[in-house]
Amino acid sequence: MSDDELYSIGELARRTGVSVKTIRFYSDRGLVPPTDRSPAGYRRYDLAAVARLDLIRTLRELGLDLTTVRRVLDHEIALSDVAAAHAEALTVQIRTLRLRRAILTAVSERGSTPEELNLMHRLARLSEAERDRLIGDFLDTVFGDDPDFAAIRRTLTAELPDHPTTVQLEAWVELAELSEDPGFRSAVRQMAEDYKAGRGRVPLRPDLVARIRQQVDPAVRAGIDPRSPEADAVLRSLTAEYAAAVGSPDDDHLRARLAELLQTANDPRWARYLTLLATINGWAAPEPLAPIYDWTIEALLRAG
């Protein structure tokens, strides 16, 4: 066949594997307009129509609606942009399907004790919420699309394995429920804002938390009372180093602000989130910071 040969709608259907009814539907809506008509008024299509129809079929199989397909065909939007958006959507769907498979596998392998039935009921309810990216929504609320938090966000994402243990399933349920708590969301958002605080506003960064741990942990282990004179030397060293690191004077304001930051970071819900996250992802349990924070907060408030 030559390039300028025209096809009837039936020939086009046989060549592309698309039904005559579907081709007529696309043609009537201008997606695959006929190149010409026969003397009897029948539609005729050229090779360009074949290529256009193949593209439409591919895009439809990928889940694009007809409005988007038309915009791609008319070059109103780039196909690469459409592909990127749908790749992201497929990532979400894959995560949802993995979760469903994990839950169904757990159901099939476990008994029907009241405790197991209650767990399965909670999982079934939350699997629906996962379709709306429950934990992803929590991270969106806390971090938004700020690129500075991209790496942190990845470390805070729970990934239930394909064959989770009962402990991991229970941890996922609790984590999902915790992520819905408005108060917890607000607290974590405050931590994120504290992390990004500018110079002079006394931010609380991981390196500074490490310094606090390094200096206070020995005092905690030694049983030094945070209200005792022995604690003063530890506190002075801590606040002096902290003030130098953030470029602020070592004064009452800095100590009050540091106590405020530590009180926010010392939220037991945050510690619980990190513990649950480690359980779900199969990581080592995080080192508890509450004793160190408690000691430092008490010492700071006493000194203030």
PDB file of C-alpha atoms in Angstrom:
ATOM      1  CA  MET A   1       0.000   0.000   0.000  1.00  0.00           C
ATOM      2  CA  SER A   2       1.245   3.515  -0.800  1.00  0.00           C
ATOM      3  CA  ASP A   3       1.449   6.352   1.716  1.00  0.00           C
ATOM      4  CA  ASP A   4      -1.369   8.227   0.028  1.00  0.00           C
ATOM      5  CA  GLU A   5      -3.745   5.261   0.032  1.00  0.00           C
ATOM      6  CA  LEU A   6      -6.920   5.759   2.042  1.00  0.00           C
ATOM      7  CA  TYR A   7      -8.619   3.214   4.288  1.00  0.00           C
ATOM      8  CA  SER A   8     -12.247   2.580   4.935  1.00  0.00           C
ATOM      9  CA  ILE A   9     -13.346   2.587   8.563  1.00  0.00           C
ATOM     10  CA  GLY A  10     -13.474  -1.218   8.468  1.00  0.00           C
ATOM     11  CA  GLU A  11      -9.946  -1.443   7.066  1.00  0.00           C
ATOM     12  CA  LEU A  12      -8.751   1.007   9.694  1.00  0.00           C
ATOM     13  CA  ALA A  13     -10.339  -1.152  12.397  1.00  0.00           C
ATOM     14  CA  ARG A  14      -8.611  -4.275  11.120  1.00  0.00           C
ATOM     15  CA  ARG A  15      -5.270  -2.493  10.837  1.00  0.00           C
ATOM     16  CA  THR A  16      -5.342  -1.005  14.338  1.00  0.00           C
ATOM     17  CA  GLY A  17      -7.398  -3.533  16.297  1.00  0.00           C
ATOM     18  CA  VAL A  18      -9.816  -0.790  17.369  1.00  0.00           C
ATOM     19  CA  SER A  19     -13.503  -1.507  16.813  1.00  0.00           C
ATOM     20  CA  VAL A  20     -15.474   0.291  14.106  1.00  0.00           C
ATOM     21  CA  LYS A  21     -17.825   1.626  16.765  1.00  0.00           C
ATOM     22  CA  THR A  22     -14.943   3.165  18.739  1.00  0.00           C
ATOM     23  CA  ILE A  23     -13.345   4.680  15.633  1.00  0.00           C
ATOM     24  CA  ARG A  24     -16.654   6.224  14.666  1.00  0.00           C
ATOM     25  CA  PHE A  25     -16.987   7.599  18.214  1.00  0.00           C
ATOM     26  CA  TYR A  26     -13.532   9.195  18.052  1.00  0.00           C
ATOM     27  CA  SER A  27     -14.159  10.452  14.554  1.00  0.00           C
ATOM     28  CA  ASP A  28     -17.473  12.093  15.473  1.00  0.00           C
ATOM     29  CA  ARG A  29     -15.707  13.970  18.264  1.00  0.00           C
ATOM     30  CA  GLY A  30     -12.924  15.177  16.030  1.00  0.00           C
ATOM     31  CA  LEU A  31     -10.175  13.075  17.580  1.00  0.00           C
ATOM     32  CA  VAL A  32      -9.612  11.094  14.363  1.00  0.00           C
ATOM     33  CA  PRO A  33     -11.283  13.112  11.633  1.00  0.00           C
ATOM     34  CA  PRO A  34     -11.669  11.382   8.259  1.00  0.00           C
ATOM     35  CA  THR A  35      -9.171  12.408   5.600  1.00  0.00           C
ATOM     36  CA  ASP A  36     -11.757  12.219   2.860  1.00  0.00           C
ATOM     37  CA  ARG A  37     -15.050  10.607   1.925  1.00  0.00           C
ATOM     38  CA  SER A  38     -15.879   8.217  -0.866  1.00  0.00           C
ATOM     39  CA  PRO A  39     -18.355   9.213  -3.602  1.00  0.00           C
ATOM     40  CA  ALA A  40     -20.958   7.324  -1.593  1.00  0.00           C
ATOM     41  CA  GLY A  41     -20.135   9.388   1.518  1.00  0.00           C
ATOM     42  CA  TYR A  42     -18.150   6.751   3.408  1.00  0.00           C
ATOM     43  CA  ARG A  43     -15.266   7.934   5.575  1.00  0.00           C
ATOM     44  CA  ARG A  44     -11.689   7.391   4.430  1.00  0.00           C
ATOM     45  CA  TYR A  45      -8.543   7.613   6.562  1.00  0.00           C
ATOM     46  CA  ASP A  46      -4.838   7.965   5.743  1.00  0.00           C
ATOM     47  CA  LEU A  47      -1.700   6.706   7.509  1.00  0.00           C
ATOM     48  CA  ALA A  48      -1.656   9.768   9.756  1.00  0.00           C
ATOM     49  CA  ALA A  49      -5.042   8.704  11.067  1.00  0.00           C
ATOM     50  CA  VAL A  50      -3.603   5.248  11.787  1.00  0.00           C
ATOM     51  CA  ALA A  51      -0.794   6.781  13.856  1.00  0.00           C
ATOM     52  CA  ARG A  52      -3.217   9.148  15.609  1.00  0.00           C
ATOM     53  CA  LEU A  53      -5.537   6.288  16.502  1.00  0.00           C
ATOM     54  CA  ASP A  54      -2.631   4.208  17.841  1.00  0.00           C
ATOM     55  CA  LEU A  55      -1.630   7.120  20.094  1.00  0.00           C
ATOM     56  CA  ILE A  56      -5.187   7.592  21.320  1.00  0.00           C
ATOM     57  CA  ARG A  57      -5.475   3.912  22.189  1.00  0.00           C
ATOM     58  CA  THR A  58      -2.177   4.007  24.081  1.00  0.00           C
ATOM     59  CA  LEU A  59      -3.153   7.105  26.036  1.00  0.00           C
ATOM     60  CA  ARG A  60      -6.557   5.685  26.889  1.00  0.00           C
ATOM     61  CA  GLU A  61      -4.982   2.429  28.092  1.00  0.00           C
ATOM     62  CA  LEU A  62      -2.802   4.541  30.387  1.00  0.00           C
ATOM     63  CA  GLY A  63      -5.944   6.008  31.912  1.00  0.00           C
ATOM     64  CA  LEU A  64      -6.118   9.435  30.282  1.00  0.00           C
ATOM     65  CA  ASP A  65      -9.544  10.962  29.833  1.00  0.00           C
ATOM     66  CA  LEU A  66     -10.670  12.138  26.399  1.00  0.00           C
ATOM     67  CA  THR A  67     -10.256  15.820  27.257  1.00  0.00           C
ATOM     68  CA  THR A  68      -6.590  15.269  28.110  1.00  0.00           C
ATOM     69  CA  VAL A  69      -6.113  13.076  25.033  1.00  0.00           C
ATOM     70  CA  ARG A  70      -7.475  15.860  22.844  1.00  0.00           C
ATOM     71  CA  ARG A  71      -5.148  18.416  24.448  1.00  0.00           C
ATOM     72  CA  VAL A  72      -2.162  16.134  23.781  1.00  0.00           C
ATOM     73  CA  LEU A  73      -3.209  15.602  20.165  1.00  0.00           C
ATOM     74  CA  ASP A  74      -3.694  19.332  19.683  1.00  0.00           C
ATOM     75  CA  HIS A  75      -0.291  20.039  21.298  1.00  0.00           C
ATOM     76  CA  GLU A  76      -1.871  22.096  24.073  1.00  0.00           C
ATOM     77  CA  ILE A  77       0.089  20.132  26.693  1.00  0.00           C
ATOM     78  CA  ALA A  78       3.334  18.196  26.400  1.00  0.00           C
ATOM     79  CA  LEU A  79       3.093  14.433  26.384  1.00  0.00           C
ATOM     80  CA  SER A  80       6.106  14.318  28.725  1.00  0.00           C
ATOM     81  CA  ASP A  81       4.187  16.347  31.339  1.00  0.00           C
ATOM     82  CA  VAL A  82       1.209  14.027  31.057  1.00  0.00           C
ATOM     83  CA  ALA A  83       3.492  10.986  31.376  1.00  0.00           C
ATOM     84  CA  ALA A  84       5.147  12.405  34.499  1.00  0.00           C
ATOM     85  CA  ALA A  85       1.796  13.095  36.168  1.00  0.00           C
ATOM     86  CA  HIS A  86       0.518   9.617  35.421  1.00  0.00           C
ATOM     87  CA  ALA A  87       3.749   8.005  36.560  1.00  0.00           C
ATOM     88  CA  GLU A  88       3.232   9.697  39.944  1.00  0.00           C
ATOM     89  CA  ALA A  89      -0.380   8.518  40.017  1.00  0.00           C
ATOM     90  CA  LEU A  90       0.757   4.960  39.272  1.00  0.00           C
ATOM     91  CA  THR A  91       3.268   5.170  42.130  1.00  0.00           C
ATOM     92  CA  VAL A  92       0.403   5.932  44.508  1.00  0.00           C
ATOM     93  CA  GLN A  93      -1.679   3.082  43.048  1.00  0.00           C
ATOM     94  CA  ILE A  94       1.214   0.648  43.385  1.00  0.00           C
ATOM     95  CA  ARG A  95       1.680   1.624  47.032  1.00  0.00           C
ATOM     96  CA  THR A  96      -2.026   1.102  47.639  1.00  0.00           C
ATOM     97  CA  LEU A  97      -2.008  -2.294  45.923  1.00  0.00           C
ATOM     98  CA  ARG A  98       1.034  -3.374  47.922  1.00  0.00           C
ATOM     99  CA  LEU A  99      -0.771  -2.435  51.111  1.00  0.00           C
ATOM    100  CA  ARG A 100      -3.892  -4.338  50.070  1.00  0.00           C
ATOM    101  CA  ARG A 101      -1.830  -7.400  49.198  1.00  0.00           C
ATOM    102  CA  ALA A 102      -0.084  -7.243  52.560  1.00  0.00           C
ATOM    103  CA  ILE A 103      -3.409  -6.995  54.382  1.00  0.00           C
ATOM    104  CA  LEU A 104      -5.045  -9.800  52.397  1.00  0.00           C
ATOM    105  CA  THR A 105      -2.000 -12.012  52.935  1.00  0.00           C
ATOM    106  CA  ALA A 106      -2.170 -11.300  56.650  1.00  0.00           C
ATOM    107  CA  VAL A 107      -5.877 -12.159  56.725  1.00  0.00           C
ATOM    108  CA  SER A 108      -5.315 -15.425  54.858  1.00  0.00           C
ATOM    109  CA  GLU A 109      -2.469 -16.527  57.128  1.00  0.00           C
ATOM    110  CA  ARG A 110      -3.949 -15.613  60.499  1.00  0.00           C
ATOM    111  CA  GLY A 111      -6.630 -17.110  62.670  1.00  0.00           C
ATOM    112  CA  SER A 112      -9.923 -15.578  63.709  1.00  0.00           C
ATOM    113  CA  THR A 113      -9.427 -14.792  67.380  1.00  0.00           C
ATOM    114  CA  PRO A 114     -11.271 -11.693  68.628  1.00  0.00           C
ATOM    115  CA  GLU A 115      -7.950  -9.828  68.730  1.00  0.00           C
ATOM    116  CA  GLU A 116      -7.132 -10.764  65.137  1.00  0.00           C
ATOM    117  CA  LEU A 117     -10.623  -9.881  63.931  1.00  0.00           C
ATOM    118  CA  ASN A 118     -10.374  -6.469  65.585  1.00  0.00           C
ATOM    119  CA  LEU A 119      -7.017  -5.857  63.936  1.00  0.00           C
ATOM    120  CA  MET A 120      -8.347  -6.894  60.532  1.00  0.00           C
ATOM    121  CA  HIS A 121     -11.352  -4.612  60.963  1.00  0.00           C
ATOM    122  CA  ARG A 122      -9.106  -1.644  61.709  1.00  0.00           C
ATOM    123  CA  LEU A 123      -6.854  -2.510  58.771  1.00  0.00           C
ATOM    124  CA  ALA A 124      -9.809  -2.790  56.401  1.00  0.00           C
ATOM    125  CA  ARG A 125     -11.064   0.621  57.485  1.00  0.00           C
ATOM    126  CA  LEU A 126      -7.679   2.259  57.155  1.00  0.00           C
ATOM    127  CA  SER A 127      -6.935   0.632  53.810  1.00  0.00           C
ATOM    128  CA  GLU A 128      -9.684   2.815  52.420  1.00  0.00           C
ATOM    129  CA  ALA A 129      -8.029   5.858  53.921  1.00  0.00           C
ATOM    130  CA  GLU A 130      -4.755   4.826  52.286  1.00  0.00           C
ATOM    131  CA  ARG A 131      -6.368   5.449  48.909  1.00  0.00           C
ATOM    132  CA  ASP A 132      -6.339   9.103  49.909  1.00  0.00           C
ATOM    133  CA  ARG A 133      -2.683   8.760  50.890  1.00  0.00           C
ATOM    134  CA  LEU A 134      -3.378   9.039  54.593  1.00  0.00           C
ATOM    135  CA  ILE A 135       0.222   9.143  55.773  1.00  0.00           C
ATOM    136  CA  GLY A 136       1.276  10.986  52.623  1.00  0.00           C
ATOM    137  CA  ASP A 137      -1.324  13.621  53.413  1.00  0.00           C
ATOM    138  CA  PHE A 138       0.143  13.955  56.891  1.00  0.00           C
ATOM    139  CA  LEU A 139       3.599  14.568  55.432  1.00  0.00           C
ATOM    140  CA  ASP A 140       2.135  17.019  52.904  1.00  0.00           C
ATOM    141  CA  THR A 141       0.528  18.973  55.729  1.00  0.00           C
ATOM    142  CA  VAL A 142       3.717  19.046  57.756  1.00  0.00           C
ATOM    143  CA  PHE A 143       6.322  19.675  55.050  1.00  0.00           C
ATOM    144  CA  GLY A 144       4.387  20.783  51.969  1.00  0.00           C
ATOM    145  CA  ASP A 145       6.536  20.754  48.830  1.00  0.00           C
ATOM    146  CA  ASP A 146       9.520  22.448  50.479  1.00  0.00           C
ATOM    147  CA  PRO A 147      12.632  20.952  48.809  1.00  0.00           C
ATOM    148  CA  ASP A 148      14.613  21.460  52.019  1.00  0.00           C
ATOM    149  CA  PHE A 149      12.526  18.701  53.601  1.00  0.00           C
ATOM    150  CA  ALA A 150      12.646  16.194  50.708  1.00  0.00           C
ATOM    151  CA  ALA A 151      15.255  13.944  52.325  1.00  0.00           C
ATOM    152  CA  ILE A 152      13.674  14.198  55.784  1.00  0.00           C
ATOM    153  CA  ARG A 153      10.284  13.348  54.322  1.00  0.00           C
ATOM    154  CA  ARG A 154      11.676  10.166  52.760  1.00  0.00           C
ATOM    155  CA  THR A 155      13.060   9.044  56.121  1.00  0.00           C
ATOM    156  CA  LEU A 156       9.635   9.588  57.726  1.00  0.00           C
ATOM    157  CA  THR A 157       7.672   7.543  55.167  1.00  0.00           C
ATOM    158  CA  ALA A 158       6.308   4.192  56.337  1.00  0.00           C
ATOM    159  CA  GLU A 159       6.584   1.285  53.876  1.00  0.00           C
ATOM    160  CA  LEU A 160       4.720  -1.803  55.023  1.00  0.00           C
ATOM    161  CA  PRO A 161       6.575  -4.899  53.697  1.00  0.00           C
ATOM    162  CA  ASP A 162       4.921  -7.449  51.432  1.00  0.00           C
ATOM    163  CA  HIS A 163       4.670  -9.985  54.259  1.00  0.00           C
ATOM    164  CA  PRO A 164       4.290  -7.963  57.452  1.00  0.00           C
ATOM    165  CA  THR A 165       4.267  -9.441  60.910  1.00  0.00           C
ATOM    166  CA  THR A 166       1.347  -8.843  63.242  1.00  0.00           C
ATOM    167  CA  VAL A 167       3.506  -6.342  65.117  1.00  0.00           C
ATOM    168  CA  GLN A 168       4.174  -4.407  61.903  1.00  0.00           C
ATOM    169  CA  LEU A 169       0.485  -4.382  60.985  1.00  0.00           C
ATOM    170  CA  GLU A 170      -0.463  -3.121  64.410  1.00  0.00           C
ATOM    171  CA  ALA A 171       2.239  -0.464  64.182  1.00  0.00           C
ATOM    172  CA  TRP A 172       0.957   0.660  60.770  1.00  0.00           C
ATOM    173  CA  VAL A 173      -2.581   1.001  62.093  1.00  0.00           C
ATOM    174  CA  GLU A 174      -1.406   3.042  65.066  1.00  0.00           C
ATOM    175  CA  LEU A 175       0.834   5.207  62.890  1.00  0.00           C
ATOM    176  CA  ALA A 176      -1.989   5.896  60.444  1.00  0.00           C
ATOM    177  CA  GLU A 177      -4.341   6.816  63.281  1.00  0.00           C
ATOM    178  CA  LEU A 178      -1.685   9.037  64.867  1.00  0.00           C
ATOM    179  CA  SER A 179      -1.126  10.853  61.587  1.00  0.00           C
ATOM    180  CA  GLU A 180      -4.781  11.926  61.597  1.00  0.00           C
ATOM    181  CA  ASP A 181      -4.467  13.708  64.946  1.00  0.00           C
ATOM    182  CA  PRO A 182      -4.737  17.480  64.238  1.00  0.00           C
ATOM    183  CA  GLY A 183      -2.804  18.323  67.389  1.00  0.00           C
ATOM    184  CA  PHE A 184       0.031  16.027  66.380  1.00  0.00           C
ATOM    185  CA  ARG A 185       0.124  17.484  62.880  1.00  0.00           C
ATOM    186  CA  SER A 186       0.355  20.965  64.332  1.00  0.00           C
ATOM    187  CA  ALA A 187       3.155  19.940  66.694  1.00  0.00           C
ATOM    188  CA  VAL A 188       5.233  18.345  63.934  1.00  0.00           C
ATOM    189  CA  ARG A 189       4.635  21.331  61.707  1.00  0.00           C
ATOM    190  CA  GLN A 190       6.014  23.504  64.491  1.00  0.00           C
ATOM    191  CA  MET A 191       9.079  21.270  64.681  1.00  0.00           C
ATOM    192  CA  ALA A 192       9.584  21.746  60.941  1.00  0.00           C
ATOM    193  CA  GLU A 193       9.338  25.520  61.342  1.00  0.00           C
ATOM    194  CA  ASP A 194      11.772  25.413  64.264  1.00  0.00           C
ATOM    195  CA  TYR A 195      14.180  23.418  62.101  1.00  0.00           C
ATOM    196  CA  LYS A 196      14.156  26.112  59.428  1.00  0.00           C
ATOM    197  CA  ALA A 197      14.369  29.053  61.818  1.00  0.00           C
ATOM    198  CA  GLY A 198      16.834  31.626  60.565  1.00  0.00           C
ATOM    199  CA  ARG A 199      20.015  32.767  62.210  1.00  0.00           C
ATOM    200  CA  GLY A 200      19.238  34.683  65.395  1.00  0.00           C
ATOM    201  CA  ARG A 201      15.924  32.885  65.872  1.00  0.00           C
ATOM    202  CA  VAL A 202      17.628  29.935  67.573  1.00  0.00           C
ATOM    203  CA  PRO A 203      16.778  26.941  65.376  1.00  0.00           C
ATOM    204  CA  LEU A 204      16.848  23.350  66.612  1.00  0.00           C
ATOM    205  CA  ARG A 205      18.878  21.327  64.130  1.00  0.00           C
ATOM    206  CA  PRO A 206      19.958  17.650  64.288  1.00  0.00           C
ATOM    207  CA  ASP A 207      23.595  18.631  64.816  1.00  0.00           C
ATOM    208  CA  LEU A 208      22.603  20.736  67.809  1.00  0.00           C
ATOM    209  CA  VAL A 209      20.435  17.943  69.165  1.00  0.00           C
ATOM    210  CA  ALA A 210      23.529  15.736  68.907  1.00  0.00           C
ATOM    211  CA  ARG A 211      25.465  18.278  70.957  1.00  0.00           C
ATOM    212  CA  ILE A 212      22.776  18.281  73.625  1.00  0.00           C
ATOM    213  CA  ARG A 213      22.855  14.490  73.739  1.00  0.00           C
ATOM    214  CA  GLN A 214      26.646  14.449  73.943  1.00  0.00           C
ATOM    215  CA  GLN A 215      26.808  16.871  76.851  1.00  0.00           C
ATOM    216  CA  VAL A 216      23.683  15.968  78.816  1.00  0.00           C
ATOM    217  CA  ASP A 217      23.613  12.193  78.496  1.00  0.00           C
ATOM    218  CA  PRO A 218      26.622  11.685  80.811  1.00  0.00           C
ATOM    219  CA  ALA A 219      24.925  13.883  83.430  1.00  0.00           C
ATOM    220  CA  VAL A 220      21.704  11.892  83.148  1.00  0.00           C
ATOM    221  CA  ARG A 221      23.566   8.601  83.419  1.00  0.00           C
ATOM    222  CA  ALA A 222      25.515   9.883  86.409  1.00  0.00           C
ATOM    223  CA  GLY A 223      22.278  10.768  88.172  1.00  0.00           C
ATOM    224  CA  ILE A 224      23.079  14.484  88.449  1.00  0.00           C
ATOM    225  CA  ASP A 225      20.033  16.436  89.560  1.00  0.00           C
ATOM    226  CA  PRO A 226      19.217  19.135  86.944  1.00  0.00           C
ATOM    227  CA  ARG A 227      18.447  21.503  89.840  1.00  0.00           C
ATOM    228  CA  SER A 228      21.820  20.948  91.541  1.00  0.00           C
ATOM    229  CA  PRO A 229      24.971  23.111  91.360  1.00  0.00           C
ATOM    230  CA  GLU A 230      26.691  20.274  89.482  1.00  0.00           C
ATOM    231  CA  ALA A 231      24.180  20.760  86.656  1.00  0.00           C
ATOM    232  CA  ASP A 232      25.151  24.423  86.276  1.00  0.00           C
ATOM    233  CA  ALA A 233      28.498  23.614  84.685  1.00  0.00           C
ATOM    234  CA  VAL A 234      26.874  21.277  82.170  1.00  0.00           C
ATOM    235  CA  LEU A 235      24.234  23.839  81.340  1.00  0.00           C
ATOM    236  CA  ARG A 236      26.720  26.697  80.937  1.00  0.00           C
ATOM    237  CA  SER A 237      28.834  24.633  78.562  1.00  0.00           C
ATOM    238  CA  LEU A 238      25.756  23.595  76.624  1.00  0.00           C
ATOM    239  CA  THR A 239      24.234  27.045  76.229  1.00  0.00           C
ATOM    240  CA  ALA A 240      27.583  28.682  75.404  1.00  0.00           C
ATOM    241  CA  GLU A 241      28.228  26.211  72.605  1.00  0.00           C
ATOM    242  CA  TYR A 242      24.640  26.481  71.414  1.00  0.00           C
ATOM    243  CA  ALA A 243      24.753  30.294  71.384  1.00  0.00           C
ATOM    244  CA  ALA A 244      27.949  30.258  69.333  1.00  0.00           C
ATOM    245  CA  ALA A 245      26.470  27.784  66.877  1.00  0.00           C
ATOM    246  CA  VAL A 246      23.344  29.858  66.202  1.00  0.00           C
ATOM    247  CA  GLY A 247      24.947  33.276  66.431  1.00  0.00           C
ATOM    248  CA  SER A 248      22.999  34.518  69.441  1.00  0.00           C
ATOM    249  CA  PRO A 249      24.119  35.831  72.852  1.00  0.00           C
ATOM    250  CA  ASP A 250      24.071  33.357  75.707  1.00  0.00           C
ATOM    251  CA  ASP A 251      21.353  35.068  77.697  1.00  0.00           C
ATOM    252  CA  ASP A 252      17.994  34.388  79.315  1.00  0.00           C
ATOM    253  CA  HIS A 253      16.211  34.790  75.981  1.00  0.00           C
ATOM    254  CA  LEU A 254      18.298  32.069  74.373  1.00  0.00           C
ATOM    255  CA  ARG A 255      17.763  29.725  77.308  1.00  0.00           C
ATOM    256  CA  ALA A 256      14.014  30.330  77.302  1.00  0.00           C
ATOM    257  CA  ARG A 257      13.849  29.764  73.557  1.00  0.00           C
ATOM    258  CA  LEU A 258      15.918  26.588  73.817  1.00  0.00           C
ATOM    259  CA  ALA A 259      13.596  25.271  76.524  1.00  0.00           C
ATOM    260  CA  GLU A 260      10.610  26.060  74.298  1.00  0.00           C
ATOM    261  CA  LEU A 261      12.158  24.225  71.343  1.00  0.00           C
ATOM    262  CA  LEU A 262      12.959  21.176  73.439  1.00  0.00           C
ATOM    263  CA  GLN A 263       9.453  21.082  74.898  1.00  0.00           C
ATOM    264  CA  THR A 264       8.033  20.950  71.363  1.00  0.00           C
ATOM    265  CA  ALA A 265      10.516  18.278  70.264  1.00  0.00           C
ATOM    266  CA  ASN A 266       9.835  16.305  73.448  1.00  0.00           C
ATOM    267  CA  ASP A 267       6.233  15.572  72.414  1.00  0.00           C
ATOM    268  CA  PRO A 268       5.692  11.888  73.331  1.00  0.00           C
ATOM    269  CA  ARG A 269       3.604  11.469  70.180  1.00  0.00           C
ATOM    270  CA  TRP A 270       6.648  12.287  68.079  1.00  0.00           C
ATOM    271  CA  ALA A 271       8.749   9.716  69.905  1.00  0.00           C
ATOM    272  CA  ARG A 272       5.963   7.200  69.373  1.00  0.00           C
ATOM    273  CA  TYR A 273       5.795   8.017  65.647  1.00  0.00           C
ATOM    274  CA  LEU A 274       9.520   7.347  65.252  1.00  0.00           C
ATOM    275  CA  THR A 275       9.239   4.074  67.170  1.00  0.00           C
ATOM    276  CA  LEU A 276       6.290   2.893  65.063  1.00  0.00           C
ATOM    277  CA  LEU A 277       8.070   3.957  61.876  1.00  0.00           C
ATOM    278  CA  ALA A 278      11.121   1.901  62.811  1.00  0.00           C
ATOM    279  CA  THR A 279       8.927  -1.121  63.527  1.00  0.00           C
ATOM    280  CA  ILE A 280       7.119  -0.887  60.185  1.00  0.00           C
ATOM    281  CA  ASN A 281      10.260  -0.332  58.117  1.00  0.00           C
ATOM    282  CA  GLY A 282      12.305  -2.935  59.964  1.00  0.00           C
ATOM    283  CA  TRP A 283      14.797  -0.409  61.373  1.00  0.00           C
ATOM    284  CA  ALA A 284      16.540  -0.413  64.719  1.00  0.00           C
ATOM    285  CA  ALA A 285      14.500   1.248  67.456  1.00  0.00           C
ATOM    286  CA  PRO A 286      15.433   4.928  67.836  1.00  0.00           C
ATOM    287  CA  GLU A 287      17.353   6.048  70.891  1.00  0.00           C
ATOM    288  CA  PRO A 288      14.927   7.656  73.380  1.00  0.00           C
ATOM    289  CA  LEU A 289      15.630  11.354  73.838  1.00  0.00           C
ATOM    290  CA  ALA A 290      12.964  12.084  76.443  1.00  0.00           C
ATOM    291  CA  PRO A 291      15.293  11.641  79.493  1.00  0.00           C
ATOM    292  CA  ILE A 292      17.849  14.016  77.963  1.00  0.00           C
ATOM    293  CA  TYR A 293      15.210  16.546  76.948  1.00  0.00           C
ATOM    294  CA  ASP A 294      13.497  16.351  80.348  1.00  0.00           C
ATOM    295  CA  TRP A 295      16.781  16.971  82.174  1.00  0.00           C
ATOM    296  CA  THR A 296      17.772  19.878  79.913  1.00  0.00           C
ATOM    297  CA  ILE A 297      14.346  21.528  80.060  1.00  0.00           C
ATOM    298  CA  GLU A 298      14.260  21.356  83.857  1.00  0.00           C
ATOM    299  CA  ALA A 299      17.784  22.759  84.101  1.00  0.00           C
ATOM    300  CA  LEU A 300      17.004  25.586  81.664  1.00  0.00           C
ATOM    301  CA  LEU A 301      13.783  26.570  83.409  1.00  0.00           C
ATOM    302  CA  ARG A 302      15.468  26.525  86.815  1.00  0.00           C
ATOM    303  CA  ALA A 303      18.292  28.680  85.523  1.00  0.00           C
ATOM    304  CA  GLY A 304      15.811  31.081  83.936  1.00  0.00           C
TER     305      GLY A 304
END
